[in-house]
Amino acid sequence: MTNFLVAANPRGGAGYRFQAASPTDVLAAAERLRAAQPDWAALRVDERLSALEAWCEALRATGPELVAALTEDTGRALLSQAELDGALGRIEHWRRQSPALLSQPSQGVSATAPSVRYEHRCDPLGLVAVISPWNFPLLLMLVDAVPALAAGCAVLAKPSEHTPRFVEPLMASVRSVPALEAVFQCLLGGPETGAAALDAADAVCFTGSVATGRKVGARAGERLIPAFLELGGKDPLIVLADADVAQAADITLRGSVIATGQACQSIERVYVHRSLYDAFVAKLTAAASAVTLNTERVDRGHLGPFIDPRQADLVEAQLEDALANGATLHCGGLVRRDGGAWCAPVVLTGVHHTMRLYREETFGPVLPVMPFANDGEAIDLANDSEFGLSAAVLGEQAHALSVAARLRAGAVSLNDAGLTSQVSDVEKDSYGVSGVGRSRMGPSGLLRFLRRQALLVQTVPAAPLDAFKEVERQPA
């Protein structure tokens, strides 16, 4: 039976009806990609990179159509263009970095067995399934797909069913590069399609919620295939006693509300030294109250709508829980209009860690602010979470560094927030439930898609069996 799905329009209006790939469709695509992958891997590195360069040009040519589709998918214009620019930047990054990473000599003499000389060779993992989310649908697909392709893998991508419109112009650009078309395909569909892609692949990259990540990791474990899971965050920001209050309020607001808070590295918890607390809350509230929504036009205002309408319901439930348990609302709240849902930045005080908005990922522009008395208390509060994706510390640099080093987070931005969205060449590892697998940043972003084989050469006559024969030992 043909299965059709409908993706909502985040700004209201008509949805987008599309056909979901069945498990049979997925299997056929996987077989085609797997058959083509050895020839792709056998190309010289510069030949693969030449195909990626041609794809870059095709993406630029189809840029207006692709950005229009992303805008329709996400309900925002400026960030859709930024997403395309970021994706092009990722391709250029790996075009520059791949030659050195893939040609590094790896040979030597064993320190533990000096008669053994070794060489390393690397094999691509094969067919990689990339299951990507709805918040940055193009960029977060290509952050995994591009280095996998550069390493010599084939890629079967399954984007979120909530943001399917961009796939058609994307695949038009892929089809203009035949060598790439042979090893890269996107298939639309829901969870059934994603599960089939996982079952057909030799490795999986998943970006999304912790709940779904657990299922992906469990299935990958059953199949004994590598899994690279980039999961949720509940990022804390600490404002130390020696921070500049006005600057701290500006950084905190931007770090929380960019993309309507629909980013893994969004600030969702704020801890402020008690000496600055009242002034900080006043400045943050004033700045948050001035933020505008793009309800009238997609190209006006600071913040777009929730991409997945269900996210608005989750944020609303968290706010209701907080207010019912003693929180004070200083500004902001949900705005529902014409089938879309927006959220003006929310500033809350009188909050505590038993509230849902401290235990669950929010994925919305909600800023609960708590005071602390000393650095130790701030560190304990920031670390009181099962998440550990990233964090931020604001204050005098040496002081901020000393605090940052004690946080359980894969990356800590000092005197800024969300720097992981700008810095892609520095490796980091997630803590807690925020992810597993090698870093998608830095050299590991590519090297994780290669399996190393060791060739061990014995340079002296091999030991005979008699060398291991038991002999009677005489008493001393």
XYZ file of N, CA and C in Angstrom, residues 198 204 214-227:
48
model
N 18.384 2.257 8.806
C 19.316 1.779 9.827
C 19.634 0.306 9.625
N 25.624 4.181 11.269
C 24.518 5.139 11.325
C 24.967 6.413 12.027
N 18.154 6.575 21.875
C 18.292 5.298 22.600
C 17.864 4.132 21.711
N 16.768 4.319 20.965
C 16.287 3.244 20.089
C 17.270 2.984 18.959
N 17.796 4.053 18.374
C 18.779 3.894 17.295
C 20.024 3.197 17.822
N 20.514 3.633 18.995
C 21.702 3.009 19.571
C 21.485 1.551 19.909
N 20.297 1.228 20.437
C 20.015 -0.168 20.775
C 19.994 -1.047 19.530
N 19.360 -0.551 18.468
C 19.300 -1.333 17.231
C 20.685 -1.463 16.604
N 21.465 -0.401 16.626
C 22.832 -0.491 16.110
C 23.648 -1.486 16.927
N 23.409 -1.503 18.244
C 24.111 -2.468 19.090
C 23.728 -3.893 18.755
N 22.440 -4.124 18.482
C 22.010 -5.472 18.086
C 22.694 -5.899 16.800
N 22.872 -4.965 15.880
C 23.479 -5.279 14.579
C 24.996 -5.174 14.626
N 25.546 -4.657 15.741
C 26.997 -4.491 15.909
C 27.589 -3.629 14.800
N 26.936 -2.471 14.558
C 27.471 -1.513 13.607
C 27.787 -0.215 14.348
N 28.742 0.565 13.861
C 29.068 1.829 14.527
C 27.884 2.780 14.519
N 27.715 3.502 15.634
C 26.642 4.487 15.753
C 27.228 5.786 16.291
